[in-house]
C-alpha cells in the first residue's frame, strides 16, 4: 500500500506499542520506534517490514528530555517531517495503598507516564505545524477514566493524559492536527501472556473481570490508533476512546 506518512511510536518494541507498529506496517507507514530495549529491535523491525512497513528504531530513554529532543531531530533530519505520533510507552508499579507510595515511585511514574509525553508532544507539534497535518494519539487506560483500589498514583498519571489530550486538542484544533487518546482495558501483552501457564487462576480473574470474558489483544488497540491516524478521521478531536469491550461502561 503506498503510504508516505511518517510516524513515531514510543514503546513500540513490546505490547500495545508493538501491536500498533504491526498495524501501521500493514498500512505501509514509515514508523520510527523510540524505545530502550535495543536487543528486541531487529526482530520487531524484521516482522514489521515483512508485512509492508518501513520501520526504524531509535534508542531513546524517555526519562531524558535531551534524548527525546535529539530523537525528534533525528526524525526530521532523516525523513524531513512527522505526520503522526503514538505516545504510548509506560509501566506501572505494583498496587499499594497510597500512603505506601514512595517519592521515587512518584518521580518514576510521573516521568514515564506524564512528563515524557508532554516533552514528546511539544516536539511533535513543532514538526506537525510545519507539515500542516498531524495526528497525535496517547495511551491512557481505563485507570485514566475510573479510580481503582491501590492504583491512585497510576490513576493520577493516566487521568493527567486525559487532560493533556483535551487541552492540546483545543490548542491544535485549527491547525489540521488532531489529538486523541485510547484507553485500553487489560491487554494480553508479553508481560501478561505467560500468566496463562504460570498463574492460570490470576489470568482467569482478569479475563472474568471484563464484560467479554477475555483480555484484549495488542492489535485491537493498534487498529484504533491506525483509524485515528487516518486523514479522514479529521473531525475526531479531544476524545478518549475506551478499547475495553465495555469495561468502563459500567457493571
Ligand atoms: N497492558 C495493559 O493491559 C494496559 C492497559 C491499559 C493501559 N496500558 C498502557 O499501555 C502502555 C503500553 O503498555 P504495555 O502493556 O504495552 O507495556 P509493555 O511493557 O509491553 O511495553 C512498554 C514499552 O515501553 C518501553 N519503555 C519503558 N520505559 C521506557 C523508557 N524509559 N524509554 C523508552 N521506552 C520505554 C518498554 O521498553 C516497552 O517496549 C502504557 O502506557 C500502559 O500504561 C496497558
mmCIF file of C-alpha atoms and ligand atoms in Angstrom:
data_model
loop_
_atom_site.group_PDB
_atom_site.id
_atom_site.type_symbol
_atom_site.label_atom_id
_atom_site.label_comp_id
_atom_site.label_asym_id
_atom_site.label_seq_id
_atom_site.Cartn_x
_atom_site.Cartn_y
_atom_site.Cartn_z
ATOM 1 C CA UNK A 1 0.000 0.000 0.000
ATOM 2 C CA UNK A 2 1.502 3.402 -0.989
ATOM 3 C CA UNK A 3 1.755 5.488 2.166
ATOM 4 C CA UNK A 4 4.084 8.465 2.640
ATOM 5 C CA UNK A 5 3.142 9.128 6.239
ATOM 6 C CA UNK A 6 5.926 9.216 8.853
ATOM 7 C CA UNK A 7 5.074 8.256 12.423
ATOM 8 C CA UNK A 8 6.747 7.845 15.800
ATOM 9 C CA UNK A 9 5.641 5.125 18.239
ATOM 10 C CA UNK A 10 7.079 5.342 21.754
ATOM 11 C CA UNK A 11 7.428 1.988 23.495
ATOM 12 C CA UNK A 12 6.980 0.265 20.138
ATOM 13 C CA UNK A 13 9.111 -2.805 20.869
ATOM 14 C CA UNK A 14 6.603 -4.523 23.138
ATOM 15 C CA UNK A 15 2.947 -4.954 23.964
ATOM 16 C CA UNK A 16 0.453 -2.347 22.768
ATOM 17 C CA UNK A 17 3.161 -0.306 21.038
ATOM 18 C CA UNK A 18 4.431 -3.323 19.102
ATOM 19 C CA UNK A 19 0.882 -4.352 18.171
ATOM 20 C CA UNK A 20 0.355 -0.851 16.818
ATOM 21 C CA UNK A 21 3.645 -0.885 14.892
ATOM 22 C CA UNK A 22 2.374 -4.034 13.134
ATOM 23 C CA UNK A 23 -0.974 -2.462 12.239
ATOM 24 C CA UNK A 24 0.848 0.590 10.851
ATOM 25 C CA UNK A 25 3.223 -1.674 8.930
ATOM 26 C CA UNK A 26 0.284 -3.394 7.209
ATOM 27 C CA UNK A 27 -0.801 0.070 6.097
ATOM 28 C CA UNK A 28 2.648 0.951 4.724
ATOM 29 C CA UNK A 29 3.679 3.598 7.260
ATOM 30 C CA UNK A 30 7.251 4.726 7.834
ATOM 31 C CA UNK A 31 7.488 4.173 11.590
ATOM 32 C CA UNK A 32 10.261 5.196 13.952
ATOM 33 C CA UNK A 33 10.163 3.328 17.245
ATOM 34 C CA UNK A 34 11.533 5.148 20.307
ATOM 35 C CA UNK A 35 12.384 2.582 22.975
ATOM 36 C CA UNK A 36 15.259 1.296 25.110
ATOM 37 C CA UNK A 37 15.165 -2.492 24.610
ATOM 38 C CA UNK A 38 17.823 -2.467 21.877
ATOM 39 C CA UNK A 39 18.068 -6.276 21.819
ATOM 40 C CA UNK A 40 14.457 -6.560 20.574
ATOM 41 C CA UNK A 41 14.708 -4.003 17.775
ATOM 42 C CA UNK A 42 15.984 -6.195 14.917
ATOM 43 C CA UNK A 43 13.222 -8.797 15.346
ATOM 44 C CA UNK A 44 10.428 -6.207 15.571
ATOM 45 C CA UNK A 45 11.741 -4.359 12.515
ATOM 46 C CA UNK A 46 12.032 -7.595 10.522
ATOM 47 C CA UNK A 47 8.482 -8.651 11.466
ATOM 48 C CA UNK A 48 7.006 -5.229 10.616
ATOM 49 C CA UNK A 49 8.871 -4.891 7.337
ATOM 50 C CA UNK A 50 7.821 -8.384 6.258
ATOM 51 C CA UNK A 51 4.183 -7.194 6.259
ATOM 52 C CA UNK A 52 4.717 -3.927 4.418
ATOM 53 C CA UNK A 53 6.219 -1.488 6.915
ATOM 54 C CA UNK A 54 9.221 0.789 6.636
ATOM 55 C CA UNK A 55 10.285 0.546 10.241
ATOM 56 C CA UNK A 56 13.235 2.105 12.086
ATOM 57 C CA UNK A 57 14.490 2.060 15.651
ATOM 58 C CA UNK A 58 15.907 4.892 17.683
ATOM 59 C CA UNK A 59 17.255 4.236 21.185
ATOM 60 C CA UNK A 60 15.561 6.929 23.275
ATOM 61 C CA UNK A 61 15.345 6.850 27.051
ATOM 62 C CA UNK A 62 12.154 8.799 27.643
ATOM 63 C CA UNK A 63 13.321 9.847 31.114
ATOM 64 C CA UNK A 64 15.889 12.046 29.379
ATOM 65 C CA UNK A 65 14.328 15.127 27.738
ATOM 66 C CA UNK A 66 17.546 15.836 25.827
ATOM 67 C CA UNK A 67 17.392 12.371 24.236
ATOM 68 C CA UNK A 68 13.757 12.963 23.303
ATOM 69 C CA UNK A 69 14.574 16.256 21.582
ATOM 70 C CA UNK A 70 17.553 14.686 19.770
ATOM 71 C CA UNK A 71 15.397 11.767 18.651
ATOM 72 C CA UNK A 72 12.803 14.045 17.064
ATOM 73 C CA UNK A 73 15.667 15.941 15.403
ATOM 74 C CA UNK A 74 16.829 12.575 14.003
ATOM 75 C CA UNK A 75 13.335 12.023 12.563
ATOM 76 C CA UNK A 76 13.397 15.479 10.999
ATOM 77 C CA UNK A 77 16.905 15.068 9.571
ATOM 78 C CA UNK A 78 16.226 11.562 8.255
ATOM 79 C CA UNK A 79 12.640 11.740 7.000
ATOM 80 C CA UNK A 80 12.053 15.502 6.679
ATOM 81 C CA UNK A 81 8.728 15.518 8.502
ATOM 82 C CA UNK A 82 6.460 13.942 11.113
ATOM 83 C CA UNK A 83 2.806 13.195 10.375
ATOM 84 C CA UNK A 84 1.607 11.008 13.257
ATOM 85 C CA UNK A 85 2.685 10.065 16.758
ATOM 86 C CA UNK A 86 1.591 7.395 19.222
ATOM 87 C CA UNK A 87 2.728 8.453 22.709
ATOM 88 C CA UNK A 88 2.382 5.123 24.421
ATOM 89 C CA UNK A 89 5.424 3.997 26.454
ATOM 90 C CA UNK A 90 4.898 3.350 30.119
ATOM 91 C CA UNK A 91 4.934 0.962 33.032
ATOM 92 C CA UNK A 92 3.070 0.733 36.320
ATOM 93 C CA UNK A 93 4.050 -0.035 39.886
ATOM 94 C CA UNK A 94 2.566 -2.875 41.908
ATOM 95 C CA UNK A 95 -0.773 -1.966 43.512
ATOM 96 C CA UNK A 96 -0.434 -0.477 47.007
ATOM 97 C CA UNK A 97 -2.313 1.866 49.292
ATOM 98 C CA UNK A 98 -1.320 5.444 48.534
ATOM 99 C CA UNK A 99 0.422 6.131 51.883
ATOM 100 C CA UNK A 100 2.938 3.404 50.995
ATOM 101 C CA UNK A 101 3.936 5.062 47.729
ATOM 102 C CA UNK A 102 7.487 6.465 47.757
ATOM 103 C CA UNK A 103 8.750 9.742 46.304
ATOM 104 C CA UNK A 104 10.968 7.738 43.959
ATOM 105 C CA UNK A 105 7.899 5.909 42.609
ATOM 106 C CA UNK A 106 6.061 9.214 42.170
ATOM 107 C CA UNK A 107 9.008 10.626 40.178
ATOM 108 C CA UNK A 108 9.236 7.477 38.052
ATOM 109 C CA UNK A 109 5.538 7.286 37.257
ATOM 110 C CA UNK A 110 5.199 10.999 36.534
ATOM 111 C CA UNK A 111 8.348 10.752 34.412
ATOM 112 C CA UNK A 112 7.321 7.840 32.208
ATOM 113 C CA UNK A 113 3.541 8.264 32.191
ATOM 114 C CA UNK A 114 3.198 12.060 32.038
ATOM 115 C CA UNK A 115 6.301 14.246 31.658
ATOM 116 C CA UNK A 116 7.899 12.424 28.729
ATOM 117 C CA UNK A 117 4.618 12.522 26.797
ATOM 118 C CA UNK A 118 4.486 16.281 27.333
ATOM 119 C CA UNK A 119 8.044 16.745 26.047
ATOM 120 C CA UNK A 120 7.303 14.470 23.064
ATOM 121 C CA UNK A 121 4.134 16.433 22.314
ATOM 122 C CA UNK A 122 5.977 19.751 22.217
ATOM 123 C CA UNK A 123 8.416 18.366 19.636
ATOM 124 C CA UNK A 124 5.638 16.669 17.664
ATOM 125 C CA UNK A 125 3.556 19.835 17.431
ATOM 126 C CA UNK A 126 6.504 21.867 16.156
ATOM 127 C CA UNK A 127 7.062 19.406 13.293
ATOM 128 C CA UNK A 128 3.362 18.876 12.565
ATOM 129 C CA UNK A 129 2.692 22.616 12.355
ATOM 130 C CA UNK A 130 5.454 22.932 9.754
ATOM 131 C CA UNK A 131 3.869 19.996 7.992
ATOM 132 C CA UNK A 132 0.310 21.390 8.038
ATOM 133 C CA UNK A 133 -1.005 17.994 9.175
ATOM 134 C CA UNK A 134 -0.791 15.975 12.344
ATOM 135 C CA UNK A 135 -2.315 13.094 14.283
ATOM 136 C CA UNK A 136 -1.361 12.583 17.917
ATOM 137 C CA UNK A 137 -2.673 9.648 19.964
ATOM 138 C CA UNK A 138 -1.851 8.855 23.611
ATOM 139 C CA UNK A 139 -2.302 5.662 25.567
ATOM 140 C CA UNK A 140 -4.205 6.356 28.731
ATOM 141 C CA UNK A 141 -6.117 3.481 30.388
ATOM 142 C CA UNK A 142 -9.395 2.527 31.982
ATOM 143 C CA UNK A 143 -7.443 3.748 35.021
ATOM 144 C CA UNK A 144 -7.481 7.212 33.432
ATOM 145 C CA UNK A 145 -11.270 7.217 33.419
ATOM 146 C CA UNK A 146 -12.062 5.406 36.677
ATOM 147 C CA UNK A 147 -10.339 5.096 40.034
ATOM 148 C CA UNK A 148 -9.233 1.713 41.295
ATOM 149 C CA UNK A 149 -8.087 0.474 44.687
ATOM 150 C CA UNK A 150 -4.323 0.525 45.188
ATOM 151 C CA UNK A 151 -3.783 2.377 41.917
ATOM 152 C CA UNK A 152 -4.010 6.051 42.937
ATOM 153 C CA UNK A 153 -0.607 7.044 41.520
ATOM 154 C CA UNK A 154 -1.259 5.289 38.196
ATOM 155 C CA UNK A 155 -4.822 6.698 38.201
ATOM 156 C CA UNK A 156 -3.479 10.237 38.674
ATOM 157 C CA UNK A 157 -0.943 9.868 35.856
ATOM 158 C CA UNK A 158 -3.415 8.350 33.409
ATOM 159 C CA UNK A 159 -6.043 11.000 34.266
ATOM 160 C CA UNK A 160 -3.358 13.603 33.511
ATOM 161 C CA UNK A 161 -3.075 12.164 29.999
ATOM 162 C CA UNK A 162 -6.823 12.625 29.540
ATOM 163 C CA UNK A 163 -6.424 16.294 30.490
ATOM 164 C CA UNK A 164 -3.423 16.687 28.203
ATOM 165 C CA UNK A 165 -5.392 15.146 25.325
ATOM 166 C CA UNK A 166 -8.266 17.585 25.721
ATOM 167 C CA UNK A 167 -6.142 20.695 26.250
ATOM 168 C CA UNK A 168 -3.704 20.089 23.388
ATOM 169 C CA UNK A 169 -6.614 19.105 21.120
ATOM 170 C CA UNK A 170 -8.158 22.533 21.638
ATOM 171 C CA UNK A 171 -4.808 24.300 21.135
ATOM 172 C CA UNK A 172 -4.350 22.498 17.790
ATOM 173 C CA UNK A 173 -7.942 22.435 16.549
ATOM 174 C CA UNK A 174 -7.358 24.998 13.799
ATOM 175 C CA UNK A 175 -4.029 23.515 12.665
ATOM 176 C CA UNK A 176 -5.229 20.299 10.976
ATOM 177 C CA UNK A 177 -3.704 18.450 13.937
ATOM 178 C CA UNK A 178 -5.957 16.141 15.943
ATOM 179 C CA UNK A 179 -5.174 14.871 19.431
ATOM 180 C CA UNK A 180 -6.929 11.852 20.913
ATOM 181 C CA UNK A 181 -6.307 9.004 23.336
ATOM 182 C CA UNK A 182 -7.076 5.309 23.570
ATOM 183 C CA UNK A 183 -7.977 3.824 26.948
ATOM 184 C CA UNK A 184 -7.193 0.096 26.808
ATOM 185 C CA UNK A 185 -8.698 -2.445 29.143
ATOM 186 C CA UNK A 186 -6.426 -5.275 30.270
ATOM 187 C CA UNK A 187 -4.449 -6.340 27.221
ATOM 188 C CA UNK A 188 -2.613 -9.614 26.672
ATOM 189 C CA UNK A 189 0.878 -8.212 26.244
ATOM 190 C CA UNK A 190 4.171 -10.111 26.578
ATOM 191 C CA UNK A 191 4.110 -9.438 30.324
ATOM 192 C CA UNK A 192 0.616 -10.814 30.802
ATOM 193 C CA UNK A 193 0.527 -13.756 28.360
ATOM 194 C CA UNK A 194 2.826 -16.085 30.376
ATOM 195 C CA UNK A 195 0.336 -15.944 33.289
ATOM 196 C CA UNK A 196 -1.907 -18.259 31.238
ATOM 197 C CA UNK A 197 0.596 -21.034 32.004
ATOM 198 C CA UNK A 198 2.289 -19.861 35.210
ATOM 199 C CA UNK A 199 -0.701 -18.426 37.115
ATOM 200 C CA UNK A 200 -3.870 -19.506 35.297
ATOM 201 C CA UNK A 201 -6.116 -18.510 38.226
ATOM 202 C CA UNK A 202 -4.882 -14.865 38.067
ATOM 203 C CA UNK A 203 -5.230 -14.828 34.279
ATOM 204 C CA UNK A 204 -8.775 -16.224 34.611
ATOM 205 C CA UNK A 205 -9.683 -13.489 37.132
ATOM 206 C CA UNK A 206 -8.510 -10.776 34.725
ATOM 207 C CA UNK A 207 -10.483 -12.327 31.899
ATOM 208 C CA UNK A 208 -13.594 -12.732 34.057
ATOM 209 C CA UNK A 209 -13.480 -9.061 35.128
ATOM 210 C CA UNK A 210 -14.041 -7.988 31.513
ATOM 211 C CA UNK A 211 -17.582 -7.957 30.079
ATOM 212 C CA UNK A 212 -16.413 -10.064 27.112
ATOM 213 C CA UNK A 213 -14.798 -12.595 29.478
ATOM 214 C CA UNK A 214 -11.396 -12.220 27.847
ATOM 215 C CA UNK A 215 -8.383 -9.944 27.649
ATOM 216 C CA UNK A 216 -7.860 -7.639 24.692
ATOM 217 C CA UNK A 217 -5.100 -8.156 22.151
ATOM 218 C CA UNK A 218 -2.473 -5.518 21.222
ATOM 219 C CA UNK A 219 -3.706 -5.393 17.622
ATOM 220 C CA UNK A 220 -7.171 -4.398 18.865
ATOM 221 C CA UNK A 221 -5.631 -1.185 20.207
ATOM 222 C CA UNK A 222 -3.401 -0.778 17.155
ATOM 223 C CA UNK A 223 -6.378 -0.778 14.807
ATOM 224 C CA UNK A 224 -7.997 2.112 16.672
ATOM 225 C CA UNK A 225 -4.741 4.074 16.602
ATOM 226 C CA UNK A 226 -4.433 3.419 12.853
ATOM 227 C CA UNK A 227 -8.005 4.648 12.383
ATOM 228 C CA UNK A 228 -7.294 7.851 14.349
ATOM 229 C CA UNK A 229 -4.164 8.418 12.206
ATOM 230 C CA UNK A 230 -6.212 8.440 9.002
ATOM 231 C CA UNK A 231 -6.666 11.683 7.111
ATOM 232 C CA UNK A 232 -10.449 11.180 7.162
ATOM 233 C CA UNK A 233 -10.534 10.954 10.967
ATOM 234 C CA UNK A 234 -10.193 14.729 10.814
ATOM 235 C CA UNK A 235 -13.236 15.675 12.930
ATOM 236 C CA UNK A 236 -12.406 13.376 15.848
ATOM 237 C CA UNK A 237 -10.531 15.573 18.297
ATOM 238 C CA UNK A 238 -10.034 15.692 22.067
ATOM 239 C CA UNK A 239 -11.689 12.314 22.630
ATOM 240 C CA UNK A 240 -10.699 9.349 24.743
ATOM 241 C CA UNK A 241 -11.792 6.052 23.223
ATOM 242 C CA UNK A 242 -12.078 3.128 25.634
ATOM 243 C CA UNK A 243 -10.975 -0.086 23.918
ATOM 244 C CA UNK A 244 -12.052 -2.483 26.632
ATOM 245 C CA UNK A 245 -15.139 -4.357 25.473
ATOM 246 C CA UNK A 246 -17.324 -2.228 27.731
ATOM 247 C CA UNK A 247 -15.349 -2.398 30.980
ATOM 248 C CA UNK A 248 -15.694 1.358 31.554
ATOM 249 C CA UNK A 249 -19.353 1.310 30.525
ATOM 250 C CA UNK A 250 -20.287 0.040 33.996
ATOM 251 C CA UNK A 251 -21.433 -3.171 35.602
HETATM 252 N N1 LIG B 1 -1.208 -3.874 29.043
HETATM 253 C C1 LIG B 1 -2.331 -3.393 29.544
HETATM 254 O O1 LIG B 1 -3.211 -4.140 29.978
HETATM 255 C C2 LIG B 1 -2.541 -1.889 29.553
HETATM 256 C C3 LIG B 1 -3.831 -1.416 29.843
HETATM 257 C C4 LIG B 1 -4.058 -0.047 29.830
HETATM 258 C C5 LIG B 1 -3.018 0.835 29.530
HETATM 259 N N2 LIG B 1 -1.771 0.337 29.292
HETATM 260 C C6 LIG B 1 -0.725 1.313 28.945
HETATM 261 O O2 LIG B 1 -0.245 0.968 27.668
HETATM 262 C C7 LIG B 1 1.085 1.466 27.515
HETATM 263 C C8 LIG B 1 1.959 0.350 26.986
HETATM 264 O O3 LIG B 1 1.951 -0.696 27.947
HETATM 265 P P1 LIG B 1 2.199 -2.231 27.561
HETATM 266 O O4 LIG B 1 1.306 -3.025 28.426
HETATM 267 O O5 LIG B 1 2.189 -2.401 26.116
HETATM 268 O O6 LIG B 1 3.676 -2.389 28.191
HETATM 269 P P2 LIG B 1 4.985 -3.106 27.631
HETATM 270 O O7 LIG B 1 5.892 -3.218 28.819
HETATM 271 O O8 LIG B 1 4.657 -4.332 26.873
HETATM 272 O O9 LIG B 1 5.566 -2.018 26.615
HETATM 273 C C9 LIG B 1 6.037 -0.782 27.083
HETATM 274 C C10 LIG B 1 7.209 -0.346 26.216
HETATM 275 O O10 LIG B 1 7.676 0.913 26.737
HETATM 276 C C11 LIG B 1 9.098 0.868 26.725
HETATM 277 N N3 LIG B 1 9.662 1.759 27.728
HETATM 278 C C12 LIG B 1 9.573 1.642 29.087
HETATM 279 N N4 LIG B 1 10.329 2.593 29.667
HETATM 280 C C13 LIG B 1 10.901 3.314 28.670
HETATM 281 C C14 LIG B 1 11.797 4.423 28.635
HETATM 282 N N5 LIG B 1 12.287 4.968 29.767
HETATM 283 N N6 LIG B 1 12.166 4.919 27.443
HETATM 284 C C15 LIG B 1 11.709 4.361 26.280
HETATM 285 N N7 LIG B 1 10.860 3.305 26.252
HETATM 286 C C16 LIG B 1 10.483 2.791 27.437
HETATM 287 C C17 LIG B 1 9.439 -0.580 27.067
HETATM 288 O O11 LIG B 1 10.778 -0.899 26.700
HETATM 289 C C18 LIG B 1 8.390 -1.338 26.274
HETATM 290 O O12 LIG B 1 8.837 -1.659 24.972
HETATM 291 C C19 LIG B 1 1.487 2.016 28.872
HETATM 292 O O13 LIG B 1 1.320 3.426 28.860
HETATM 293 C C20 LIG B 1 0.498 1.358 29.829
HETATM 294 O O14 LIG B 1 0.300 2.134 30.970
HETATM 295 C C21 LIG B 1 -1.511 -1.001 29.304
#
